[in-house]
Short mmCIF file of C-alpha atoms and ligand atoms in Angstrom, two decimals:
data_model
loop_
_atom_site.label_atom_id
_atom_site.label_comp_id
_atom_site.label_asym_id
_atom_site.label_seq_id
_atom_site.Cartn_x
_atom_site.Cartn_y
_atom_site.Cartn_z
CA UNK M 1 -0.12 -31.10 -89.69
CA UNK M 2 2.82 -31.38 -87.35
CA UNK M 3 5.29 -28.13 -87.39
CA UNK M 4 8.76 -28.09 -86.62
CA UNK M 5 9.52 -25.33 -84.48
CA UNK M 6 13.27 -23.94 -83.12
CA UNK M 7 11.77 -22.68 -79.80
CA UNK M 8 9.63 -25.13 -78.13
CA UNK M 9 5.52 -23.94 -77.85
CA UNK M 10 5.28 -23.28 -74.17
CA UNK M 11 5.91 -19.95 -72.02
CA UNK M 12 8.40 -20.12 -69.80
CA UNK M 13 9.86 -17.48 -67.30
CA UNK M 14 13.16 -17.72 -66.18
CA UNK M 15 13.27 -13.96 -65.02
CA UNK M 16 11.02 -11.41 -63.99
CA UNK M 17 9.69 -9.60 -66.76
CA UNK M 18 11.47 -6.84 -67.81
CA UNK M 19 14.71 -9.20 -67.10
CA UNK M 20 18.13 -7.82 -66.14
CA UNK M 21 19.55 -7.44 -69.99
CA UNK M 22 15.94 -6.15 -70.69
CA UNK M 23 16.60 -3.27 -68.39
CA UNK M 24 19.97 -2.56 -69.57
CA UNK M 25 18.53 -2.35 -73.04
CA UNK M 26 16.25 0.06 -71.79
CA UNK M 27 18.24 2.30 -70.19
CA UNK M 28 20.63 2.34 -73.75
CA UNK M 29 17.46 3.04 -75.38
CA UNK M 30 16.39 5.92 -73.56
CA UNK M 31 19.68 7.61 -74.15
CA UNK M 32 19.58 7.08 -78.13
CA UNK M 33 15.93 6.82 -79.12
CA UNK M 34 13.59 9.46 -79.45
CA UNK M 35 10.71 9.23 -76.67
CA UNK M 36 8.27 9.81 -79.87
CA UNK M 37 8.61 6.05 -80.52
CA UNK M 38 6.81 4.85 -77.08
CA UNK M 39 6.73 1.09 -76.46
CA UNK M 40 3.78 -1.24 -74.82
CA UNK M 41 6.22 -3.57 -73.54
CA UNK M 42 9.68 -2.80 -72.69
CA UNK M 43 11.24 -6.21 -73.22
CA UNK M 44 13.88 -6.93 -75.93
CA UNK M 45 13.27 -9.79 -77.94
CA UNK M 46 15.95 -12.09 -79.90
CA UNK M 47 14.30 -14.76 -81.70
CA UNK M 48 11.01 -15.77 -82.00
CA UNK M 49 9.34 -19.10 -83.64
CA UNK M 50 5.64 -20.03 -84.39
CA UNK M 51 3.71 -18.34 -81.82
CA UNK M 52 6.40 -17.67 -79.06
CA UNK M 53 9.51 -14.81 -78.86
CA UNK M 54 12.25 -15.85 -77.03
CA UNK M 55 13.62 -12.53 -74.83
CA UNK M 56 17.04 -11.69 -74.28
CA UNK M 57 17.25 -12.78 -70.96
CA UNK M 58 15.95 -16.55 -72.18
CA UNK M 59 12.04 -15.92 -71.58
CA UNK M 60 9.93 -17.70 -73.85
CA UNK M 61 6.80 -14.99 -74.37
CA UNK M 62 3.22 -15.93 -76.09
CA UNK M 63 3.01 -13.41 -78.86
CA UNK M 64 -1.14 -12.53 -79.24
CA UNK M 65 0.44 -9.23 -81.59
CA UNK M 66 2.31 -10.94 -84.41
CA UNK M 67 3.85 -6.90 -84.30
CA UNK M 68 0.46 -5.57 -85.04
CA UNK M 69 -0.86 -7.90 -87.25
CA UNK M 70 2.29 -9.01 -89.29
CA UNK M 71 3.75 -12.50 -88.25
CA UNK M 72 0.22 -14.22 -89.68
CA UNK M 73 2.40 -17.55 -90.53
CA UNK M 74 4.39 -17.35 -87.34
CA UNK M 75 7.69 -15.92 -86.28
CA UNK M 76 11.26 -16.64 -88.50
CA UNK M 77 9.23 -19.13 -90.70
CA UNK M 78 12.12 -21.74 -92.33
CA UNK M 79 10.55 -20.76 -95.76
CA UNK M 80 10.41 -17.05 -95.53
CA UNK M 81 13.69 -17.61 -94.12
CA UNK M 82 15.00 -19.88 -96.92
CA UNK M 83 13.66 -17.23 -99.89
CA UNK M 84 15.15 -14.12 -98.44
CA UNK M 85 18.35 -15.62 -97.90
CA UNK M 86 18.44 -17.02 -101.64
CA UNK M 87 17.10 -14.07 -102.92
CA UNK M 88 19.67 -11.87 -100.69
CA UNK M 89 22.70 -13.58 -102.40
CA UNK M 90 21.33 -13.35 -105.83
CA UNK M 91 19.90 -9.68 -106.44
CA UNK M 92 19.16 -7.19 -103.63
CA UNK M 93 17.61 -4.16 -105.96
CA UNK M 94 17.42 -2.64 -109.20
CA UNK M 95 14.27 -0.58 -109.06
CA UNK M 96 11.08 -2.27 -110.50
CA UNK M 97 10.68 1.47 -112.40
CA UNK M 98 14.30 0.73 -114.02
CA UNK M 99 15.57 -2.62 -114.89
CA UNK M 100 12.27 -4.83 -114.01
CA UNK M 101 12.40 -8.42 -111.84
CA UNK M 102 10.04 -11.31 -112.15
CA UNK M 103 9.28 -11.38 -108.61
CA UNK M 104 7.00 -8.06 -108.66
CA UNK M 105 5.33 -9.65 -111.83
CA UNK M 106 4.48 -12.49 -109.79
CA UNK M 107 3.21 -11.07 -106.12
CA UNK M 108 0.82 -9.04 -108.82
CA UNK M 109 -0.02 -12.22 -110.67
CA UNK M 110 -0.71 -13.29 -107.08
CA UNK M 111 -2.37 -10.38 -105.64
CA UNK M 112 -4.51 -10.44 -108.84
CA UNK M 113 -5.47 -14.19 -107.97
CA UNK M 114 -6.77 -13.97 -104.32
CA UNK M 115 -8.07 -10.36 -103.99
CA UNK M 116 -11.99 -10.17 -104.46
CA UNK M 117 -13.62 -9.85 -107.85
CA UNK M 118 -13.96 -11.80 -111.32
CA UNK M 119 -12.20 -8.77 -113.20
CA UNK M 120 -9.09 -7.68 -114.76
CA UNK M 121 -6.74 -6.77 -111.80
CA UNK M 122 -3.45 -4.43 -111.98
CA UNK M 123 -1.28 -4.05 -108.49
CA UNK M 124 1.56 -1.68 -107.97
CA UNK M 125 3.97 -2.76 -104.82
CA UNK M 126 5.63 -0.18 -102.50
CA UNK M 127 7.03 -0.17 -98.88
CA UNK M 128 4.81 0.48 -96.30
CA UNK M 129 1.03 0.23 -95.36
CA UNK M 130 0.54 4.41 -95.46
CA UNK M 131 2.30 4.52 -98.58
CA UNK M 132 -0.51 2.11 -100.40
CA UNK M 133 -3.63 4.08 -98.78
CA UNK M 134 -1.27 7.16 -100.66
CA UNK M 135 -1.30 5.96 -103.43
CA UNK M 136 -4.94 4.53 -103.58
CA UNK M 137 -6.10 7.97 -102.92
CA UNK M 138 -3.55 9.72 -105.72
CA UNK M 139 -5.27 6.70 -108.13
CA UNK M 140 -8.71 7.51 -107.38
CA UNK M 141 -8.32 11.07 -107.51
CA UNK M 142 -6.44 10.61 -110.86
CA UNK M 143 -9.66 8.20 -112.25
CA UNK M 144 -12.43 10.47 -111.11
CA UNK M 145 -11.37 13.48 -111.49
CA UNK M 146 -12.47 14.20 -107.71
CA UNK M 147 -10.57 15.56 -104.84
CA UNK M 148 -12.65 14.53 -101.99
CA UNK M 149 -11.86 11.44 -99.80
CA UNK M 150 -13.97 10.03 -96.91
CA UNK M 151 -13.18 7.50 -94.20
CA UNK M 152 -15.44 6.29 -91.32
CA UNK M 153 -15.18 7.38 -87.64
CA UNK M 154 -11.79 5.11 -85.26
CA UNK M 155 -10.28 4.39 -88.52
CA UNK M 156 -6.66 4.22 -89.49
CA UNK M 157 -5.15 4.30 -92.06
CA UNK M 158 -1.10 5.70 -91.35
CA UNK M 159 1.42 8.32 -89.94
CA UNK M 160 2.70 10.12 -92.98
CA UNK M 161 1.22 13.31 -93.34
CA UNK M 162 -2.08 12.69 -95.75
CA UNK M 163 -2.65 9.01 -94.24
CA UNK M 164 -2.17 10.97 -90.30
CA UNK M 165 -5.27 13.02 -92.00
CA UNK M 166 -7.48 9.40 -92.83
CA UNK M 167 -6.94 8.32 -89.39
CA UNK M 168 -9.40 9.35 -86.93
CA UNK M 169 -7.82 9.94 -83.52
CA UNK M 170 -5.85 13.03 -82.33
CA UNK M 171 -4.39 11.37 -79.53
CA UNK M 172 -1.12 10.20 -79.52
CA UNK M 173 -0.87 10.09 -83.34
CA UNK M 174 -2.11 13.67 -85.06
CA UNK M 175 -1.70 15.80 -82.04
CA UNK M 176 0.39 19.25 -82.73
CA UNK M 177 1.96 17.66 -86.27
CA UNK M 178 -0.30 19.06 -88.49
CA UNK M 179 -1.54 20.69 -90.71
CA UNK M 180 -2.66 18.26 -92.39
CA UNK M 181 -4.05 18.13 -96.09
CA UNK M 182 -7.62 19.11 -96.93
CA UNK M 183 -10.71 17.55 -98.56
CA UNK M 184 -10.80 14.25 -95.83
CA UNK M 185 -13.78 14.07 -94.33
CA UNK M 186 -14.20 11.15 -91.45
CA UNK M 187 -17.76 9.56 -91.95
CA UNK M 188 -19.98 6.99 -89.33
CA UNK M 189 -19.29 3.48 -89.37
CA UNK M 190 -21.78 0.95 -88.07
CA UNK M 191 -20.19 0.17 -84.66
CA UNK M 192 -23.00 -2.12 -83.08
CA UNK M 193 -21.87 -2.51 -79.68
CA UNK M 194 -22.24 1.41 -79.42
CA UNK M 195 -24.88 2.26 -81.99
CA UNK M 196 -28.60 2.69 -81.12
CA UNK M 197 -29.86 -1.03 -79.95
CA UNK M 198 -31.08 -2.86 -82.79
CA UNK M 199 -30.22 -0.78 -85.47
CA UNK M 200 -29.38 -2.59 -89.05
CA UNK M 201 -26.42 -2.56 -91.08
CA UNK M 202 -28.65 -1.17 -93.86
CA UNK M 203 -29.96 2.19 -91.32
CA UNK M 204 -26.06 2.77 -90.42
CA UNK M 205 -24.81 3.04 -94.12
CA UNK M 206 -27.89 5.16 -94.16
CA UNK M 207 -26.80 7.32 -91.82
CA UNK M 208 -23.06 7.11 -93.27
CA UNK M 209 -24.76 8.08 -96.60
CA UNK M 210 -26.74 11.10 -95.75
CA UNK M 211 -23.38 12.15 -93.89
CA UNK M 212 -21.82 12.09 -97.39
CA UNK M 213 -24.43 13.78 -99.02
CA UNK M 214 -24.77 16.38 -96.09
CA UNK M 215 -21.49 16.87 -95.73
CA UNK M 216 -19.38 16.75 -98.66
CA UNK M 217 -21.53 15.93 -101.55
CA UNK M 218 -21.79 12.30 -103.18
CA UNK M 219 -20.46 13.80 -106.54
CA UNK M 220 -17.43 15.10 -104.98
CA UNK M 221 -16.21 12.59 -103.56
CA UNK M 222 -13.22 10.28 -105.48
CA UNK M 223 -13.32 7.50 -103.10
CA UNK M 224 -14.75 5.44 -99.61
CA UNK M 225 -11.82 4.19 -97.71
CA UNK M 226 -12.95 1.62 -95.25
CA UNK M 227 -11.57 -1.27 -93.58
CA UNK M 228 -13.71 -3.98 -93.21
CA UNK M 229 -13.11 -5.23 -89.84
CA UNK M 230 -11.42 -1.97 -87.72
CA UNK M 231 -8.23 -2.86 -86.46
CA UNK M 232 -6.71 0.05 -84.58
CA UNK M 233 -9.60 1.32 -83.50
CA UNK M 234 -10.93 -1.59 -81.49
CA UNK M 235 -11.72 -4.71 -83.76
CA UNK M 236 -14.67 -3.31 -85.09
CA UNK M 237 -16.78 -5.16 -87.43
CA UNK M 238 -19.55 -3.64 -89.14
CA UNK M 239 -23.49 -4.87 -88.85
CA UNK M 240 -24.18 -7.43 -92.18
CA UNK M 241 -25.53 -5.14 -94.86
CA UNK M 242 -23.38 -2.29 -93.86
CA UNK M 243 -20.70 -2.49 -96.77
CA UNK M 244 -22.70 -3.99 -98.93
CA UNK M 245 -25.27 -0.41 -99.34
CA UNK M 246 -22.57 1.62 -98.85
CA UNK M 247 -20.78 -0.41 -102.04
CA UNK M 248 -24.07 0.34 -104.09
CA UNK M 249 -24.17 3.80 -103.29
CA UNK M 250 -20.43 3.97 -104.46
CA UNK M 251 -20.86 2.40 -107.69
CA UNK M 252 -24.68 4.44 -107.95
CA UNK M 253 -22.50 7.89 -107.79
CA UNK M 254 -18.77 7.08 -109.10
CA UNK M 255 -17.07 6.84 -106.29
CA UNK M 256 -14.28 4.95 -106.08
CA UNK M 257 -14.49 2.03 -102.76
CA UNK M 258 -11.29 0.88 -101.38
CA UNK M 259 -10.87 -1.59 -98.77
CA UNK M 260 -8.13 -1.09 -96.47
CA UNK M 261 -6.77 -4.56 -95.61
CA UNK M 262 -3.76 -4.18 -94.08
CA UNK M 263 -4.08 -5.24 -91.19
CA UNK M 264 -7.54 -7.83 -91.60
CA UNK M 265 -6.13 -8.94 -94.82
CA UNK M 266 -3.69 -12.26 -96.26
CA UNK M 267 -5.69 -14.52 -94.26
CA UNK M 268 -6.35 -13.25 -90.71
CA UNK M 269 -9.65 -13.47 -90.79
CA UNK M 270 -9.94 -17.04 -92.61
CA UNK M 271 -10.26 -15.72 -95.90
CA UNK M 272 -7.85 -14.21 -97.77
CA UNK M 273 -9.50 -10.55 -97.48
CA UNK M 274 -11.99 -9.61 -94.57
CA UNK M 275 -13.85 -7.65 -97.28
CA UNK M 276 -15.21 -11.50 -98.02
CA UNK M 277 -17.48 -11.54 -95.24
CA UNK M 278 -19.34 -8.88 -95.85
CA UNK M 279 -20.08 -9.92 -99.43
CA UNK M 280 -18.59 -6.70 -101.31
CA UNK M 281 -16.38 -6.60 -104.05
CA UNK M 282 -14.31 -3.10 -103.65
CA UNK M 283 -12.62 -1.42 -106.26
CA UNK M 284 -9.49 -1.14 -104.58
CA UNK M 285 -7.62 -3.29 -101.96
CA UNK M 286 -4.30 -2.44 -99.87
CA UNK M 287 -2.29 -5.65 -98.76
CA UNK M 288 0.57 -4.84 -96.45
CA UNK M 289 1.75 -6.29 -93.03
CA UNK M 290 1.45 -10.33 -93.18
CA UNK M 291 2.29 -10.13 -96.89
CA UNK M 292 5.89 -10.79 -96.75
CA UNK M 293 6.03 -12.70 -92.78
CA UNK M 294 8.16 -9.92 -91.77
CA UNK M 295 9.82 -7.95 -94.55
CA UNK M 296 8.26 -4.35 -95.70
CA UNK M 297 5.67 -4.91 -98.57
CA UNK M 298 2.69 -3.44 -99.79
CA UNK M 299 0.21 -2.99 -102.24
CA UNK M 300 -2.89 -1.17 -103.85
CA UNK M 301 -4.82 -4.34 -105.90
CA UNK M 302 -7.82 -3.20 -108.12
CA UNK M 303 -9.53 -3.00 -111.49
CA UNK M 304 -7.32 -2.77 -114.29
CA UNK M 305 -9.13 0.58 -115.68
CA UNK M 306 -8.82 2.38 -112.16
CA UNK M 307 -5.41 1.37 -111.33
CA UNK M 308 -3.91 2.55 -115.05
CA UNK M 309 -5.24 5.51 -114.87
CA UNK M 310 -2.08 7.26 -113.70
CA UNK M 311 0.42 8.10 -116.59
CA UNK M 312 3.79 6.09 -116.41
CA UNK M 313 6.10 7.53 -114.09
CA UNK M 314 3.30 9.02 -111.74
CA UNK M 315 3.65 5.96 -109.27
CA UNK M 316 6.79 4.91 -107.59
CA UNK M 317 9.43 4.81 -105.12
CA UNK M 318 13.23 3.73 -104.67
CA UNK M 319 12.61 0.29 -102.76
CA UNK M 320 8.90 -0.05 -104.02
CA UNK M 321 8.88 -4.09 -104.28
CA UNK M 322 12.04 -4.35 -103.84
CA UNK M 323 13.73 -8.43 -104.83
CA UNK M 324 14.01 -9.87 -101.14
CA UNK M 325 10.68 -8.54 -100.30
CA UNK M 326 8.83 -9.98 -102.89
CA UNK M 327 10.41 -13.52 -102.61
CA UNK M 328 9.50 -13.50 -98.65
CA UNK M 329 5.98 -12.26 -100.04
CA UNK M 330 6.04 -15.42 -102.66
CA UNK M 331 7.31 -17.88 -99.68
CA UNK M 332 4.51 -16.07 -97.29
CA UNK M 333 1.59 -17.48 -100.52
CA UNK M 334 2.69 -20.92 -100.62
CA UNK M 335 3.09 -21.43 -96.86
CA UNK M 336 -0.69 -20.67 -96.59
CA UNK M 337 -1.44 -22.99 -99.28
CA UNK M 338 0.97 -26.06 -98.27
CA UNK M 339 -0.08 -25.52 -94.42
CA UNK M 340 -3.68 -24.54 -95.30
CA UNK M 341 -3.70 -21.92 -93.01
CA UNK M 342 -6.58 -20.75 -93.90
CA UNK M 343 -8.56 -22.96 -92.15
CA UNK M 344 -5.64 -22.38 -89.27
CA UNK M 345 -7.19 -19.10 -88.57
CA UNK M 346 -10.95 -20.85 -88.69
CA UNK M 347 -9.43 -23.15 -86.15
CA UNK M 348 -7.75 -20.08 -84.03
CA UNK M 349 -11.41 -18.73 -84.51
CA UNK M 350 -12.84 -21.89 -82.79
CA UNK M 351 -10.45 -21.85 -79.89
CA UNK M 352 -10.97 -18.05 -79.05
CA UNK M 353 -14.58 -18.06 -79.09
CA UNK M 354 -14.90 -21.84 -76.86
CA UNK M 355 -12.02 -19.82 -74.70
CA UNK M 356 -13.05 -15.99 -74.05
CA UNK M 357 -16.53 -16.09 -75.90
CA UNK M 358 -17.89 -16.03 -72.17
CA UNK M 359 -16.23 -13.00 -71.06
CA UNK M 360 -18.95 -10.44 -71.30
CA UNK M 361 -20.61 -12.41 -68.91
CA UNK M 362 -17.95 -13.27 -66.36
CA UNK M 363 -16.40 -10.39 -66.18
CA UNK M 364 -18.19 -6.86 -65.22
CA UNK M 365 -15.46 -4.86 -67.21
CA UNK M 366 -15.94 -6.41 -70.22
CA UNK M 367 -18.56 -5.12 -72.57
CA UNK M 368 -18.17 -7.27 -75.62
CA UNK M 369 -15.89 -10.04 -77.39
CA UNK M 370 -16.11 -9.64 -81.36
CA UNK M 371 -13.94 -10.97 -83.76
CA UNK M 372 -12.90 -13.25 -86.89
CA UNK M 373 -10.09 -15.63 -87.46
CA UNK M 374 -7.10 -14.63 -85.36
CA UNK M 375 -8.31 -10.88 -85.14
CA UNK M 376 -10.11 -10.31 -81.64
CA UNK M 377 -11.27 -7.63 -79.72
CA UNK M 378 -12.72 -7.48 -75.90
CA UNK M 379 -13.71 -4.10 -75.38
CA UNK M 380 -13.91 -3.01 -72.10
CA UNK M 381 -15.88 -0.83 -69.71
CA UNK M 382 -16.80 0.51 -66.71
CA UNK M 383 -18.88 -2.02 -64.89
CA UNK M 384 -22.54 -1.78 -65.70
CA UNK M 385 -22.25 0.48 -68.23
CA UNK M 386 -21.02 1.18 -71.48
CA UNK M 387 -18.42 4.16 -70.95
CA UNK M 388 -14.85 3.16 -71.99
CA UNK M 389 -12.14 1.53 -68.99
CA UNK M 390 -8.64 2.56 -70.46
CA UNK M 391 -7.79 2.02 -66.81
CA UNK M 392 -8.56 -1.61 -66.97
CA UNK M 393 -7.17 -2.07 -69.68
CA UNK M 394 -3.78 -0.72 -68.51
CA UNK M 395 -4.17 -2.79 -65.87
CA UNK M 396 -4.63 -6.02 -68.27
CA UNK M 397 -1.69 -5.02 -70.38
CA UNK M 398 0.56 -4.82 -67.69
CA UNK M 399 -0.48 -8.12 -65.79
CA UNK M 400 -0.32 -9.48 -68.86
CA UNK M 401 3.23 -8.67 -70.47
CA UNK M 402 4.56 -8.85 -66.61
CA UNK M 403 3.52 -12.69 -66.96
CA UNK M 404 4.99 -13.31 -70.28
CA UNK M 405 2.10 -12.44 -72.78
CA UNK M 406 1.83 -9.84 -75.09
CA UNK M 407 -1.45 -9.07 -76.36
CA UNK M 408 -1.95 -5.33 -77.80
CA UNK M 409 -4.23 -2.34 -77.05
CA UNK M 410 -6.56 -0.55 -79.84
CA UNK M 411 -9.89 1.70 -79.59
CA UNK M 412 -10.62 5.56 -79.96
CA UNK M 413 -10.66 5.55 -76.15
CA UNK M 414 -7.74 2.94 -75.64
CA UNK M 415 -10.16 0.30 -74.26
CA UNK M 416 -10.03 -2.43 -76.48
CA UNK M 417 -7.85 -5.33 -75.82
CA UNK M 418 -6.81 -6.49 -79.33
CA UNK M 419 -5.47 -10.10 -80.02
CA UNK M 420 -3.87 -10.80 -83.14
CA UNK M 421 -1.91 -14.02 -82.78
CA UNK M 422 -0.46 -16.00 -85.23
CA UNK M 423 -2.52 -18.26 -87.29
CA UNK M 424 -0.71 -21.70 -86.18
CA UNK M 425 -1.20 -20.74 -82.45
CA UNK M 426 -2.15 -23.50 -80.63
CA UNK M 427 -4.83 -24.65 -78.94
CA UNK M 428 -2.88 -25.01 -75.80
CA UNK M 429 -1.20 -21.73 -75.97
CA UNK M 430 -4.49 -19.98 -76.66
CA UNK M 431 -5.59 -21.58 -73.55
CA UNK M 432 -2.46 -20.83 -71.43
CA UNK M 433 -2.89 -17.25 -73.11
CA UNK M 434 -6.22 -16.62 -71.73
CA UNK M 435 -6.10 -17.70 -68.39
CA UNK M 436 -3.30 -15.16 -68.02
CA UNK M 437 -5.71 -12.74 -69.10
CA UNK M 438 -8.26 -14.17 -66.65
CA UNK M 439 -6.38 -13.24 -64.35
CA UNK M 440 -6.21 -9.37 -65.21
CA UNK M 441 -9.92 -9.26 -65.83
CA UNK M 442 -10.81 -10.89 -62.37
CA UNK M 443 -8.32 -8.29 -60.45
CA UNK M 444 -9.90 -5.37 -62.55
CA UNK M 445 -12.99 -6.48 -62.16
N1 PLZ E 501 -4.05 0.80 -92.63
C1 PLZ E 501 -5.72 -0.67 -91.62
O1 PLZ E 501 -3.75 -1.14 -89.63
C2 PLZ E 501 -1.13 0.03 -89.61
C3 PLZ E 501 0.24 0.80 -87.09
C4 PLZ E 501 1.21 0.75 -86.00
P1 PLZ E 501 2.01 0.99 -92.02
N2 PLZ E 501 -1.61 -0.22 -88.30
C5 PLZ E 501 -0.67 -0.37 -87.21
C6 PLZ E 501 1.63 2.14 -85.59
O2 PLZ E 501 1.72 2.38 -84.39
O3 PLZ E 501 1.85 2.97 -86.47
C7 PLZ E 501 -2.15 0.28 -90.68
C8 PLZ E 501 -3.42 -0.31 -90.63
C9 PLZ E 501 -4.35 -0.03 -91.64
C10 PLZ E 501 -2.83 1.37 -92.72
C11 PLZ E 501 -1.85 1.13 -91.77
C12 PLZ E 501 -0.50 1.74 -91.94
O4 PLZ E 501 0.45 0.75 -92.27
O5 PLZ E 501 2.68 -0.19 -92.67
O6 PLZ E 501 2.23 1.06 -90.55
O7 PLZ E 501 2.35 2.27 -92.70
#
């Protein structure tokens, strides 16, 4: 389908990246915003539209971040656009919890539609993605009766203070803010570029398994929280089988399995949850980031029994759902079914692997391309081996954004170039996109 777009498809440079108001900018910032919120790119953006941002010095940039995952349909879509703005000058907020709105009723109705499972499905909606993993883990603990919780190893899952103590790295994000709360326990994933050579999906949830049982005790523990393809640590996607034993072993010993799909979820990865490809049906699903194209939405999806477990009045939140977000959210459904943009991210999938599926072997530094849909990852290494390059990929990030693309970083050992572009890039951009990167790799190389 042809799109129209405000900001023509193309990267253009006018400046040198940072540019002159860029700088200024910068040096404002430094004087008024704390250091704690560090930046991979210090260039201010004004407007953005499809797959390119538009600087404030006139650059036109190619986004491969979509802001970590949350611009799926593009950048300002006319549609998400259009509902806010109605919905803005009609009702801004009662809280869901007092005076109800259709609009929540209907994001659940949706949520209810496209999240995995032929079952009775309830949803509550709240702000941000930490909040949902919250409150998925005060719903399973309220259904089982269970205090335990276990994630798997480079997950994560948030920065408030329980969801800082589900996400596996210390470095930047847990170090010297703690303590944090008790009974988490961080589990092995399947991660087959590093895992013993030829080791099955099926011998890595055994491992993860005995872990449990080892470790914490199958019987204590209220739920699995997993995300089904990794995306801050490093695009990983577990070995076929993986999720699939570890869901049987869940629903074997009561445990409660949640997928995490906030950032793999709504469509990334060509379905509507990444969960698909493995075959699994979880319990529990968090939606958040490219639910509302932009505005802050999330939710914890699930079966009807688990998800009423909680008493009225244990779940909520001032701007939990709130009117605006929920019509972007609404906009954000239709757009993927009137654009079919589901198949856009099977296309996207196409075009990355024809594009960079070659890497590995061009380029000494990089180890391995993986990834679904618009969701990539090229880990990369020290030539000839397998130990992590954060150098490189320093290196890659800065050639990179210099040039006018901005891809992002991920992995426990920040190694792991991440591309999450929009689901309408196109084919040209992709291309443009990755000879930039070419670039990097061959100088690092
Ligand atoms: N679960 C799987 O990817 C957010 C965070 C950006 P919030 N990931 C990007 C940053 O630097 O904090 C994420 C995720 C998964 C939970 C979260 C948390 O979602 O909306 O950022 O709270």
């Amino acid at each position: 389908m042809t799109r129209d777009f405000s900001v023509p498809q193309t990267r253009k440079l006018v400046t040198a990246l940072p540019g002159p108001r860029s700088v200024e900018l910068q040096e404002r910032r430094v004087a008024s915003v704390s250091r704690g919120a560090g930046t991979l790119a210090n260039i201010y953006m004004e407007s953005g539209s499809g797959a390119i941002l538009v600087d404030v010095d006139g650059n036109r940039l190619i986004d491969l971040g979509c802001g970590i995952g949350v611009t799926t349909i593009g950048h300002a879509h006319p549609a998400v656009a259009a509902a806010a703005a109605e919905q803005a000058s009609k009702l801004t907020h009662t809280l869901f919890t007092v005076t109800p709105y259709e609009n929540y009723v209907r994001v659940a109705e949706k949520l209810a539609e496209i999240t995995p499972g032929d079952f009775d499905k309830h949803s509550i909606l709240v702000n941000s993605g930490a909040e949902a993993v919250e409150n998925a883990v005060k719903i399973a603990r309220k259904f089982t009766g269970r205090r335990a919780i276990a994630t798997l190893d480079h997950a994560f899952h948030g920065r408030t203070n329980l969801t800082m103590a589900m996400t596996y790295r210390p470095w930047p994000e847990r170090a010297g803010m703690g303590p944090f709360p008790g009974e988490i326990y961080s589990v092995p994933i399947s991660y087959p570029f590093r895992d013993p050579e030829g080791m099955t999906g099926e011998e890595a949830a055994e491992r993860t398994i005995d872990y449990i049982n080892t470790h914490i005790g199958a019987t204590e523990l209220a739920a699995l929280f997993v995300e089904p393809i990794q995306g801050d640590g490093g695009i990983i996607i577990p070995a076929p089988g993986y999720f699939k034993r570890l869901s049987e072993f869940c629903t074997e010993n009561g445990i409660v399995f949640v997928a995490d799909e906030i950032q793999a979820g709504i469509g990334r990865t060509g379905t509507w949850y990444s969960i698909e490809h493995h075959g699994v049906v979880p319990d529990l699903v968090t939606s958040a980031k490219g639910i509302a194209g932009g505005f802050p939405l999330a939710a914890v999806t699930g079966r009807a029994e688990i998800m009423d477990a909680v008493q009225p009045g244990g779940i909520g939140g001032t701007f939990g759902g709130n009117p605006v977000s929920t019509a972007a959210a609404l906009a954000v459904f239709d757009v993927f079914e009137q654009e079919n943009l589901l198949e856009e991210a099977k296309r996207v999938e196409k075009a990355l692997w024809a594009r960079i599926g070659d890497w590995a072997e061009k380029f000494p530094v990089v180890g391995e391309v993986r990834g679904k849909g618009a969701m990539f990852g090229i880990e990369l290494v020290k030539p000839g081996t397998k130990t992590p390059n954060p150098d490189a990929l320093k290196a890659v990030l800065a050639h990179a954004t210099a040039n006018g693309v901005i891809p992002l970083d991920a992995g426990s050992w920040d190694s792991v170039l991440r591309l999450l572009p929009s689901v309408i890039i196109s084919d040209e951009l992709i291309d443009d996109a990755a000879t930039v990167l070419e670039e990097a790799l061959a100088r690092v190389s």
